[in-house]
Short mmCIF file of C-alpha atoms in Angstrom, two decimals:
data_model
loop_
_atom_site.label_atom_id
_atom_site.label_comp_id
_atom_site.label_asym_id
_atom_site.label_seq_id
_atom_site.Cartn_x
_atom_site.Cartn_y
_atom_site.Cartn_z
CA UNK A 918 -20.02 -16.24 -12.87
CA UNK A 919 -18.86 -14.33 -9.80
CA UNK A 920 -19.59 -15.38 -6.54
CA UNK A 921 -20.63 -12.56 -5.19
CA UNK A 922 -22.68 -9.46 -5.27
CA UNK A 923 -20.75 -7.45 -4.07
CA UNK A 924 -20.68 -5.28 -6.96
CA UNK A 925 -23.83 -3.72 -8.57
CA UNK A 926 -24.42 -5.32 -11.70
CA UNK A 927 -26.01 -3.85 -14.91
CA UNK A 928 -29.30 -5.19 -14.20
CA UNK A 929 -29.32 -3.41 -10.80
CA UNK A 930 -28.28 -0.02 -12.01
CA UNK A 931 -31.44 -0.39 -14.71
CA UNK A 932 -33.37 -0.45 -11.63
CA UNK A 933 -32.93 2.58 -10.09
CA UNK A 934 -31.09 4.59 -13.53
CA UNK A 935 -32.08 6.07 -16.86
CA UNK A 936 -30.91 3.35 -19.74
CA UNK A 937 -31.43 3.85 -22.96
CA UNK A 938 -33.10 1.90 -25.56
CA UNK A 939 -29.82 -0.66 -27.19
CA UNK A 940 -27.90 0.06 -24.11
CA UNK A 941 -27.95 -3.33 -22.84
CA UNK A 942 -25.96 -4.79 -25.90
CA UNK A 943 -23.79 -1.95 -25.62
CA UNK A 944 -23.00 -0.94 -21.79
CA UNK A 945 -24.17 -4.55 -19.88
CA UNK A 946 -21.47 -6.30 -21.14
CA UNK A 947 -18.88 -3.64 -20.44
CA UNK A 948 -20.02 -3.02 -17.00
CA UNK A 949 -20.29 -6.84 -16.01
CA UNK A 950 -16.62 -7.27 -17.77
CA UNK A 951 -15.20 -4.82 -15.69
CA UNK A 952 -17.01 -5.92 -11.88
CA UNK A 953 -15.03 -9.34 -13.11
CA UNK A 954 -11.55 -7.53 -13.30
CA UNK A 955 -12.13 -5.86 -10.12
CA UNK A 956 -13.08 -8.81 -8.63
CA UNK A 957 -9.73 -10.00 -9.82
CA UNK A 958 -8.01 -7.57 -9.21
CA UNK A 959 -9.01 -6.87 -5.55
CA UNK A 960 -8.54 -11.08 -5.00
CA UNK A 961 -5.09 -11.53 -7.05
CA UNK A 962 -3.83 -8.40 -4.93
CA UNK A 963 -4.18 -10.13 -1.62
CA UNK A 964 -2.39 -13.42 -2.73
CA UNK B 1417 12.85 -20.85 -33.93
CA UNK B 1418 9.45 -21.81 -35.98
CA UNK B 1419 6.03 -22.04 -34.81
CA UNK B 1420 6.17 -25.67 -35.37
CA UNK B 1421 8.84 -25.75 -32.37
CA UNK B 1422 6.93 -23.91 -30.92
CA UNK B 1423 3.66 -26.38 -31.21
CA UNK B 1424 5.58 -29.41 -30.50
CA UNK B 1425 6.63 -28.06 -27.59
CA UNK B 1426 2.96 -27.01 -26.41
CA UNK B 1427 2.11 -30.88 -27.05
CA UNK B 1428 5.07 -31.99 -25.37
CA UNK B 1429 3.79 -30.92 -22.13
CA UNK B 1430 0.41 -31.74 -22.71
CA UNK B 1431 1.54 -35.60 -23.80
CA UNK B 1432 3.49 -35.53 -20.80
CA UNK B 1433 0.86 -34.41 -18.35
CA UNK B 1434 -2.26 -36.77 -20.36
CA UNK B 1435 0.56 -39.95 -20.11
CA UNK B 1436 1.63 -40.11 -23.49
CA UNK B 1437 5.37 -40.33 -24.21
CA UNK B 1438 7.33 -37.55 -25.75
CA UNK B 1439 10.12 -37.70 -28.26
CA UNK B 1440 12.22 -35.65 -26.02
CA UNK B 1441 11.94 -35.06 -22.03
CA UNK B 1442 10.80 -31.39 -21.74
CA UNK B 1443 12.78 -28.74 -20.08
CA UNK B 1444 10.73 -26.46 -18.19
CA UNK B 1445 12.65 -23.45 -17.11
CA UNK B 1446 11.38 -22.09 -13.65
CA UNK B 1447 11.80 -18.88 -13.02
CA UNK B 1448 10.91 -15.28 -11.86
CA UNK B 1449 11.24 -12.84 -14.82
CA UNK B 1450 13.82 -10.53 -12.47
CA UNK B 1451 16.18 -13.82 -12.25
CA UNK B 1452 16.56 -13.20 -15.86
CA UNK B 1453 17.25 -9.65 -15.80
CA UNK B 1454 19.46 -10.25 -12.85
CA UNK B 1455 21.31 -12.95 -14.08
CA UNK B 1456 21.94 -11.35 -17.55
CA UNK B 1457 23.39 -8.06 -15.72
CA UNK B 1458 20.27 -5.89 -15.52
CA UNK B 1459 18.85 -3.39 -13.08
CA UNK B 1460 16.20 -5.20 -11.11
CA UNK B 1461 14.50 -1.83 -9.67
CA UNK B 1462 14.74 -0.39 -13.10
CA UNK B 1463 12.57 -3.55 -14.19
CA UNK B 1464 10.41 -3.39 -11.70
CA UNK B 1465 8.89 0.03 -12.82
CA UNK B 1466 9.38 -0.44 -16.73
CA UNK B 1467 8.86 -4.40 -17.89
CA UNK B 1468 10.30 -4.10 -21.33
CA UNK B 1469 14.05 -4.73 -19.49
CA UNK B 1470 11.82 -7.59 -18.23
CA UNK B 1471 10.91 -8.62 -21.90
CA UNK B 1472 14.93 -7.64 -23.57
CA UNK B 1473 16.32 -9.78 -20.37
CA UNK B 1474 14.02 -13.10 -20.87
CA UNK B 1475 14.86 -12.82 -24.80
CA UNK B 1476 18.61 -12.84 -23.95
CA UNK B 1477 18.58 -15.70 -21.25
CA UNK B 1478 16.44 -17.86 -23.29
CA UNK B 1479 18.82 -17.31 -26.37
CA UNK B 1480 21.69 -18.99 -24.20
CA UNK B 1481 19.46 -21.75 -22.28
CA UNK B 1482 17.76 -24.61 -24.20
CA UNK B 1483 14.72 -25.03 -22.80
CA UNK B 1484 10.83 -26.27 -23.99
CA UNK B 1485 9.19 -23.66 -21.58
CA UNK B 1486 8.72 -21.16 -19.63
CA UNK B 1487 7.13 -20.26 -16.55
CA UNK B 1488 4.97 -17.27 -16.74
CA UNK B 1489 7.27 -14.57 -17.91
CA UNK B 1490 6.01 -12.02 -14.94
CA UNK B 1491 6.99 -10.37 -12.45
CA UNK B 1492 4.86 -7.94 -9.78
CA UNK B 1493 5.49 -4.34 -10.67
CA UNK B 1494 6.53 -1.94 -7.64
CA UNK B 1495 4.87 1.43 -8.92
CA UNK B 1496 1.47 -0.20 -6.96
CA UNK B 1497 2.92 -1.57 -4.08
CA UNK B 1498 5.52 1.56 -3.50
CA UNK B 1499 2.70 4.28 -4.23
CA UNK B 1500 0.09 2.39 -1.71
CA UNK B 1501 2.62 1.51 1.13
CA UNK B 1502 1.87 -1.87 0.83
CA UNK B 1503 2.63 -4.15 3.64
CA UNK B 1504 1.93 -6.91 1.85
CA UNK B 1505 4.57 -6.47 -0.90
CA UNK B 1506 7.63 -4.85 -0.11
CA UNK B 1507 10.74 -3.62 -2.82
CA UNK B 1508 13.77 -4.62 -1.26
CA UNK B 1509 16.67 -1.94 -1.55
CA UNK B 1510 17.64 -3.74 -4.72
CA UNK B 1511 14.33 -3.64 -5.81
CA UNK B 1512 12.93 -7.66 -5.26
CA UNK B 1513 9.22 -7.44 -4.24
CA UNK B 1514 9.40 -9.58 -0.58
CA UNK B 1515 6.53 -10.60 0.63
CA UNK B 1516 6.18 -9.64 5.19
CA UNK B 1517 5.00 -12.17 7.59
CA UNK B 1518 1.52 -10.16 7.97
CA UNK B 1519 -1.60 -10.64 8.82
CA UNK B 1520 -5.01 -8.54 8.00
CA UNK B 1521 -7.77 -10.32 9.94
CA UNK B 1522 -7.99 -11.47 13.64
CA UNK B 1523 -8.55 -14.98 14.58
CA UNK B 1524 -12.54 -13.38 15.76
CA UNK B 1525 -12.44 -12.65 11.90
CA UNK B 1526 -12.37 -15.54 10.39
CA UNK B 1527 -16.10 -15.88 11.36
CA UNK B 1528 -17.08 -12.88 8.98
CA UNK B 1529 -14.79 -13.99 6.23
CA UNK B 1530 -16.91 -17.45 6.81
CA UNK B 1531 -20.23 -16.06 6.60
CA UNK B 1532 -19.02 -13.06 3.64
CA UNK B 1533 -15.92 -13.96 1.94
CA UNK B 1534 -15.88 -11.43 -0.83
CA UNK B 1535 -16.98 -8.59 1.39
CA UNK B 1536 -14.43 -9.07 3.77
CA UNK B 1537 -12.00 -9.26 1.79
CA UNK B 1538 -12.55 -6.00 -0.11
CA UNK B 1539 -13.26 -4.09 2.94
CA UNK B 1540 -10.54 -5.32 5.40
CA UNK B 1541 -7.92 -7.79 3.58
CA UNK B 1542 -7.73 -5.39 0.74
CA UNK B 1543 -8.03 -2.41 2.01
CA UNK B 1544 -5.65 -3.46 5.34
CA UNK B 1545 -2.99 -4.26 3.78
CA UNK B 1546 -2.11 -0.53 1.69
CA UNK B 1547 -0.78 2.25 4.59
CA UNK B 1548 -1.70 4.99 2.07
CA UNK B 1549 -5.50 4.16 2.39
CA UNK B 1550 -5.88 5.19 5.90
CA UNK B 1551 -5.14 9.00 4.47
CA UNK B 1552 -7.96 11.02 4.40
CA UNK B 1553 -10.47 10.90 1.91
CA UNK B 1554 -10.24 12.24 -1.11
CA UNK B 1555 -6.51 11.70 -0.86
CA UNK B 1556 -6.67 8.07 -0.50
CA UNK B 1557 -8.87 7.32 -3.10
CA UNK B 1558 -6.54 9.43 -5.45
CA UNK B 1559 -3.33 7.61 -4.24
CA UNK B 1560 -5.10 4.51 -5.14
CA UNK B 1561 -6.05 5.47 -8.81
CA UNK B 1562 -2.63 7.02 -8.99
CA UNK B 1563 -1.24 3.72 -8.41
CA UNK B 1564 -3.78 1.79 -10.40
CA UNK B 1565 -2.63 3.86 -13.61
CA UNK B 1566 0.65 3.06 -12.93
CA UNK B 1567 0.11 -0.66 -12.17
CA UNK B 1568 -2.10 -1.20 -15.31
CA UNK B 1569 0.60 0.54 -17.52
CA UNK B 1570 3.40 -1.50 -16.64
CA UNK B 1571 1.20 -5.04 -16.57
CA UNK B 1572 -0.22 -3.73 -20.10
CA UNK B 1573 3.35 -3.51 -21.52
CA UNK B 1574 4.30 -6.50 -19.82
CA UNK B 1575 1.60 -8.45 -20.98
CA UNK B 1576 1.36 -7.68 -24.49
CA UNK B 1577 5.28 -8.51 -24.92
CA UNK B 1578 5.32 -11.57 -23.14
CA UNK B 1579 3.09 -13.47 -26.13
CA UNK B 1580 5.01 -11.75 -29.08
CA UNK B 1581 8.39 -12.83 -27.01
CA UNK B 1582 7.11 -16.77 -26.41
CA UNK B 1583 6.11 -16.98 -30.13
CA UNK B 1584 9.62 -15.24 -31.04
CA UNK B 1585 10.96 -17.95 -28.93
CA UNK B 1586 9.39 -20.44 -29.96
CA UNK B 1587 9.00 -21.42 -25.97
CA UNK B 1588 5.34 -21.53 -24.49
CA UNK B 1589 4.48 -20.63 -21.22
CA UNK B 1590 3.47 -23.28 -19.13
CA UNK B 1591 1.15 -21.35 -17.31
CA UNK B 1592 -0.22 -17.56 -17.55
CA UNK B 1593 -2.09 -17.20 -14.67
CA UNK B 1594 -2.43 -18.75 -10.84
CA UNK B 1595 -4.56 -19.39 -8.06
CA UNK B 1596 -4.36 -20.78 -4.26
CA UNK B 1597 -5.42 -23.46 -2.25
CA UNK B 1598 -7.78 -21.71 0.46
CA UNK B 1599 -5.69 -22.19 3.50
CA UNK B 1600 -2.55 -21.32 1.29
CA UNK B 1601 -4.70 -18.09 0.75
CA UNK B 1602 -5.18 -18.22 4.36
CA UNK B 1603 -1.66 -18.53 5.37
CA UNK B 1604 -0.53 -15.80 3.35
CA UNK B 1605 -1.80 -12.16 3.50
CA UNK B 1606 -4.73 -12.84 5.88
CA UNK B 1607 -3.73 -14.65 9.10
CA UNK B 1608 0.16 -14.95 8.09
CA UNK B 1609 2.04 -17.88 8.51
CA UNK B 1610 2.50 -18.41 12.39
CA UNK B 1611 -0.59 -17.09 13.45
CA UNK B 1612 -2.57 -19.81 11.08
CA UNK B 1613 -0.76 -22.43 12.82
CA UNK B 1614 -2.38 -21.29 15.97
CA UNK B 1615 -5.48 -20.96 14.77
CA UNK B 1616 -5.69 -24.71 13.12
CA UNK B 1617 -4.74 -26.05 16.68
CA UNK B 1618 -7.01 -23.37 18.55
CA UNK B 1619 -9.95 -22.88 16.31
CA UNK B 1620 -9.92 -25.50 13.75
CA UNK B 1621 -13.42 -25.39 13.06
CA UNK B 1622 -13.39 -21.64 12.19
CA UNK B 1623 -10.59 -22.57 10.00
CA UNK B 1624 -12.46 -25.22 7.91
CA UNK B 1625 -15.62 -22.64 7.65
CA UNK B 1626 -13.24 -20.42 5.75
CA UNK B 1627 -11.91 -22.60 3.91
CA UNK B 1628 -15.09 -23.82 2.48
CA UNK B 1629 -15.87 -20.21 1.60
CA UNK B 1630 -12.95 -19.47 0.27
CA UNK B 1631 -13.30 -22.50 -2.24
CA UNK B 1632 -15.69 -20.74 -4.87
CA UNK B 1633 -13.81 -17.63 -5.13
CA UNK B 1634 -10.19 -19.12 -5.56
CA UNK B 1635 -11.75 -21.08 -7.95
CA UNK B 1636 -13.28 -18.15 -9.65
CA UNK B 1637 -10.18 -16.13 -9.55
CA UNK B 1638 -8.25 -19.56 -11.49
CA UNK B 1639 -11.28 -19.55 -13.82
CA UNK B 1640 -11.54 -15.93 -14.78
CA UNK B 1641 -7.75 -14.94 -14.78
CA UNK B 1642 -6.98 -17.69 -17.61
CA UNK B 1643 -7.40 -15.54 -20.77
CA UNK B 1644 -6.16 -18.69 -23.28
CA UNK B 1645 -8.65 -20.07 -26.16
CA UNK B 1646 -8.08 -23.72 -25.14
CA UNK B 1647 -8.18 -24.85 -21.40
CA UNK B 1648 -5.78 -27.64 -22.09
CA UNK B 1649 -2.54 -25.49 -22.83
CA UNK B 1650 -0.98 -23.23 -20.62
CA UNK B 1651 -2.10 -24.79 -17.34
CA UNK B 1652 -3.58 -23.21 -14.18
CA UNK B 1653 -0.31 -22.33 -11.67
CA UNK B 1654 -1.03 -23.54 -7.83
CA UNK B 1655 1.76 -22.66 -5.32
CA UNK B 1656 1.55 -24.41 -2.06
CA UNK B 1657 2.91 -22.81 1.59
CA UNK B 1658 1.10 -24.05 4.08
CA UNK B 1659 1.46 -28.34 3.88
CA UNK B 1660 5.15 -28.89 4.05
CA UNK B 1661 4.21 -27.81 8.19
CA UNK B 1662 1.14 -29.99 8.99
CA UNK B 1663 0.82 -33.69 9.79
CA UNK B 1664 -1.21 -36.15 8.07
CA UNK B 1665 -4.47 -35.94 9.98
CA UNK B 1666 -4.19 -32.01 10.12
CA UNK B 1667 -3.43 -31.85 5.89
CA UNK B 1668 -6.73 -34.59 5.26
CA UNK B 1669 -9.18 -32.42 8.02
CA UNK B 1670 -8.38 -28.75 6.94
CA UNK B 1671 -6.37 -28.76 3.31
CA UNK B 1672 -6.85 -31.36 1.25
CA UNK B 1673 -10.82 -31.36 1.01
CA UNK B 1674 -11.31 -27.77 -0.17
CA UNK B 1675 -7.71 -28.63 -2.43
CA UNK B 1676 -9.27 -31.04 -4.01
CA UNK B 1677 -12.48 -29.66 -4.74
CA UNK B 1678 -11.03 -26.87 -6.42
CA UNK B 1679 -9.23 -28.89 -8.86
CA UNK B 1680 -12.08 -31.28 -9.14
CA UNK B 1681 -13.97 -28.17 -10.07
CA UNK B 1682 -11.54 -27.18 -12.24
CA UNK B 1683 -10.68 -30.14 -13.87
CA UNK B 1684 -14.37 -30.85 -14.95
CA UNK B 1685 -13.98 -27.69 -16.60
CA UNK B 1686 -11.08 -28.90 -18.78
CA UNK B 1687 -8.43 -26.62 -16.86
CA UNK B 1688 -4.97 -28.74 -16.06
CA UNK B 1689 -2.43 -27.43 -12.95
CA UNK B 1690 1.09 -26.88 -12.23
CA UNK B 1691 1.34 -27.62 -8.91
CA UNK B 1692 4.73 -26.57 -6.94
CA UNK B 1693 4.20 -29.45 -3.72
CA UNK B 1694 6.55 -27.02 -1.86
CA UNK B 1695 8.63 -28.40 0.92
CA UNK B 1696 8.21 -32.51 1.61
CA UNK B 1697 4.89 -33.96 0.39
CA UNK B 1698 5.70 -37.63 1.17
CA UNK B 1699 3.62 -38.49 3.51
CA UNK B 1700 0.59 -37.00 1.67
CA UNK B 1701 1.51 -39.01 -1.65
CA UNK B 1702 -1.29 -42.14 -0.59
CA UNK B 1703 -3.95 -39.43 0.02
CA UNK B 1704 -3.12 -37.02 -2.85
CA UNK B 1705 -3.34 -39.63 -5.43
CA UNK B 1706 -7.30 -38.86 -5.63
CA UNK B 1707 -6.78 -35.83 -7.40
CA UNK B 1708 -7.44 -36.03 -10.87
CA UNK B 1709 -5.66 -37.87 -13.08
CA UNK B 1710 -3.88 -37.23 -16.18
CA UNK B 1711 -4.24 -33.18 -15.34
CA UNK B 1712 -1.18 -31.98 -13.11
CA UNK B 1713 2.31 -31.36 -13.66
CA UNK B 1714 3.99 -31.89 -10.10
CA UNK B 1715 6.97 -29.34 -9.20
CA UNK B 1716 8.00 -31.33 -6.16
CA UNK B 1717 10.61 -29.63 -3.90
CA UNK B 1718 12.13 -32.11 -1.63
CA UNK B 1719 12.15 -35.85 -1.42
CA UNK B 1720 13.42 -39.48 -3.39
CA UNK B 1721 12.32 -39.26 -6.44
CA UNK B 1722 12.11 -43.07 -6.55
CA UNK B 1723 9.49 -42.89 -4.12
CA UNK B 1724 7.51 -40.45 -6.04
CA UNK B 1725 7.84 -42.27 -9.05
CA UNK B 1726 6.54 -45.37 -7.28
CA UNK B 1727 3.56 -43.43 -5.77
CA UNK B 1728 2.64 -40.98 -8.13
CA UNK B 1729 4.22 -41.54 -11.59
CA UNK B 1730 0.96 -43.43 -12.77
CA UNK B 1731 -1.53 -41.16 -12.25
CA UNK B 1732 0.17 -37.52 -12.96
CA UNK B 1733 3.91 -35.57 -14.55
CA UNK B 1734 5.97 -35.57 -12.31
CA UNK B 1735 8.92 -32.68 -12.42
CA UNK B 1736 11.42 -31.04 -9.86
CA UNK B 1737 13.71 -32.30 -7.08
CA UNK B 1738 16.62 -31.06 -9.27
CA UNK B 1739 18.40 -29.04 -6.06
CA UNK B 1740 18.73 -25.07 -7.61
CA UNK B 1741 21.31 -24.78 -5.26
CA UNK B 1742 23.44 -27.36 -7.06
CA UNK B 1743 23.25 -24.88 -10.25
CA UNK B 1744 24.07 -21.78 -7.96
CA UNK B 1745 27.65 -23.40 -6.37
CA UNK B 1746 28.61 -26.69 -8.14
CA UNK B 1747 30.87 -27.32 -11.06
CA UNK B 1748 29.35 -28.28 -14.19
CA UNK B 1749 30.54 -32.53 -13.90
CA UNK B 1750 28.87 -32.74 -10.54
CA UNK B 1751 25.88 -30.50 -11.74
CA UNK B 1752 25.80 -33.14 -14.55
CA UNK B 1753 25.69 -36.12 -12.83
CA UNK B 1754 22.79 -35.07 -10.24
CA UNK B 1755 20.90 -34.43 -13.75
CA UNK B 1756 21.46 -37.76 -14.57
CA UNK B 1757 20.85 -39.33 -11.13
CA UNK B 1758 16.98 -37.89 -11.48
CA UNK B 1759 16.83 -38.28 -15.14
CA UNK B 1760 17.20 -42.21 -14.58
CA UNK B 1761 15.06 -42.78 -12.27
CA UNK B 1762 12.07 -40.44 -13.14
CA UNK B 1763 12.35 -40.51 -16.88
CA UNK B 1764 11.89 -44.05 -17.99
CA UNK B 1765 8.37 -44.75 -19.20
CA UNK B 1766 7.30 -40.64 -19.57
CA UNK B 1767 5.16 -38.37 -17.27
CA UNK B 1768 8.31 -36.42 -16.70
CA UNK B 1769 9.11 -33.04 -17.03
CA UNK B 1770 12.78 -31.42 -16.36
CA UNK B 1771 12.61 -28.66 -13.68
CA UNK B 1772 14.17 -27.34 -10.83
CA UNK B 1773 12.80 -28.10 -7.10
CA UNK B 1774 12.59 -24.19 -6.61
CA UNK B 1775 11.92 -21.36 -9.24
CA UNK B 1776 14.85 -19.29 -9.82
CA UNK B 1777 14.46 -15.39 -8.86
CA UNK B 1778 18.06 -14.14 -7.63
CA UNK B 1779 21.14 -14.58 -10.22
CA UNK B 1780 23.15 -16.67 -7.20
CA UNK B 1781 20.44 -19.19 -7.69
CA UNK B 1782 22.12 -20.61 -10.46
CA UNK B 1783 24.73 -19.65 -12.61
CA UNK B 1784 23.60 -19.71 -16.56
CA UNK B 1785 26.68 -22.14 -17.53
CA UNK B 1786 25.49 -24.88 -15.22
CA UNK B 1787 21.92 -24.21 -16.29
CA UNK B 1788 22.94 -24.52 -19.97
CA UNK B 1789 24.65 -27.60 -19.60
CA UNK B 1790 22.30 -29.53 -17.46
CA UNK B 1791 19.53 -28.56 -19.90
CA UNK B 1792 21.39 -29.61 -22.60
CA UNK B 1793 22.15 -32.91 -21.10
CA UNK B 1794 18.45 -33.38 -20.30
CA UNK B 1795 17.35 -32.37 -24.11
CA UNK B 1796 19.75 -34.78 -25.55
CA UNK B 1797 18.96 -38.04 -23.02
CA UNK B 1798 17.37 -41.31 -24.51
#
């Protein structure tokens, strides 16, 4: 949804981190939602 | 007022914009949520840092003025932009945000924003363009999560108040969020106004390459940003700069195509636009009647409107060219009779929407008994 990588998603921090088991329903969603507002909010603050 | 005023107004616009015709023409009132606390005797500063003056002000304009919508009922807060030394956004003495001529990447740069638009931006647009990051570290990074607090407080309360206000009101919000053209966005904060002008005639090829990779991410940011259920109603806001400046062969080689792929894009997604055409778009009209039909509500600034209407008023709603600074100095009989001047020539078979040709921000813009009676006028015209 994002065009970029520029932040690490959920499925990269699973590479090299500790998740649980049930994490990803709980924390990938989260995590994603929030690289999207920051994405926003870094783009939105340079109009 | 009832939510059914409220719905009939939402599908007022909507029939206006999709070519249907609507019992009455709508009156979209344009403006800055600090001209309403300025023109009903507030403190701008003081709204600036806490939004429900923002929210009290709006409720007590819009109980005087007729109108069928709003613009977004916004405004930036300062706590952000004052906390970060922002050169980007600046409070005024009063307490206005202005926005500099400024720039945050060289000409040379535009090459790296080509080849890594996101990454560029967060690391030198962003970043350039707050004094207070350029402390050391860890004092910068507190300063900025300082001001974060503070910015996400006041857009929280700001936010949440605005819908509970528009459904108080009765009066939708024609749009709730925005997004830029890509040399609009280039124009702006990142190369500044005169220095893009010199780079078009310069370097116009590194111009187009960042264009083209700006395109996905303003499109993203229009995308993500809307928060509504239903992509048809509010629409997506586009201000224009940068157009009003270039000739015809400079607007089709470096704006238009990565314009119109955006809302294209966008439009295949369902989204519709309120485009403010900003300064005089008449000799773009052949070329920008390939944008998608049926989708945009035009806010055009300057030129005939007969000539719009002749150009443009079959393919999307037109709005506008009512002069704001008619409202702000004339007496009410010659305010009227401008009103009905536009209203006869733009009204007659629908696609017409009621608006100024500039959003109102300062309380000299227009004085609220002019406003009242124009819109009043414009409610009540067959």
């Amino acid at each position: 949804m994002i065009p970029t990588n520029y932040f690490e998603s959920w499925e990269e921090y699973k590479d090299n981190n500790q998740a649980y088991e049930g994490e990803d329903e709980i924390i990938g969603p989260v995590w994603d939602d929030l690289n999207k507002e920051m994405f926003l909010f870094i783009l939105l603050n340079t109009f | 007022m009832s939510d059914m005023n409220y719905k009939a107004r939402v599908n007022a616009f909507v029939d206006a914009v999709e070519g249907r015709p609507t019992e009455h023409i709508p009156v979209y009132l344009m403006m800055d949520g600090l001209y309403a606390v300025h023109a009903t005797g507030g403190n701008i500063k003081k709204a600036t840092y806490n939004p429900q003056i923002v929210i009290d002000s709006t409720r007590e304009l819009v109980s005087r003025v007729y109108c069928d919508g709003l613009g977004n009922i916004f405004t930036k807060g300062a706590i952000f932009y004052k906390r970060m030394r922002s050169n980007n956004f600046i409070p005024s003495e009063v307490g206005f945000l202005q926005h500099p001529e400024t720039y945050t990447l060289s000409n040379e740069e535009l090459t790296e924003l080509a080849e890594d638009p996101f990454k560029t931006i967060a690391e030198k647009v962003f970043l350039r363009s707050m004094g207070e990051i350029y402390k050391p570290f860890p004092q910068n990074m507190y300063s900025l999560m300082i001001a974060n607090i503070g910015n996400t407080a006041y857009l929280n309360g700001l936010i949440s108040n605005k819908f509970a206000l528009s459904a108080e009101l009765g009066v939708p919000m024609v749009y709730t969020n925005l997004t830029k053209a890509p040399l609009d966005y280039l124009g702006s904060s990142v190369r500044g106004l005169a220095n893009i002008f010199t780079d078009i005639r310069r370097t116009l090829d590194r111009v187009i390459a960042a264009c083209d990779a700006l395109c996905p991410l303003l499109e993203a940011a229009g995308e993500l940003n809307f928060r509504a259920p239903d992509r048809n109603f509010p629409f997506i806001f586009f201000p224009t700069l940068i157009p009003h400046f270039l000739n015809v062969k400079q607007f089709e080689r470096v704006y238009y195509p990565t314009f119109k792929r955006m809302l294209d894009n966008l439009a295949d997604k369902g989204f519709k636009f309120v485009i403010q055409f900003e300064g005089n778009w008449e000799r773009f009209y052949d070329i920008i009647r390939s944008l998608p039909e049926n989708k945009i509500l035009g806010v055009f600034e300057m030129g005939s409107p007969a000539l719009v209407k002749e150009k443009l008023g079959d393919m999307m709603c037109l709005s506008g060219l009512y002069p704001v600074s008619l409202l702000g100095c004339g007496e009410k009989g010659k305010c009227l009779d401008k009103a009905k001047e536009i209203v006869d020539v733009m009204a007659p078979g629908g696609r017409y929407v009621f608006a100024t040709d500039k959003q109102l921000i300062n309380a000299r813009d227009a004085r609220i008994e002019n406003i009242q009676a124009v819109h009043a006028f414009v409610h009540d015209y067959q």
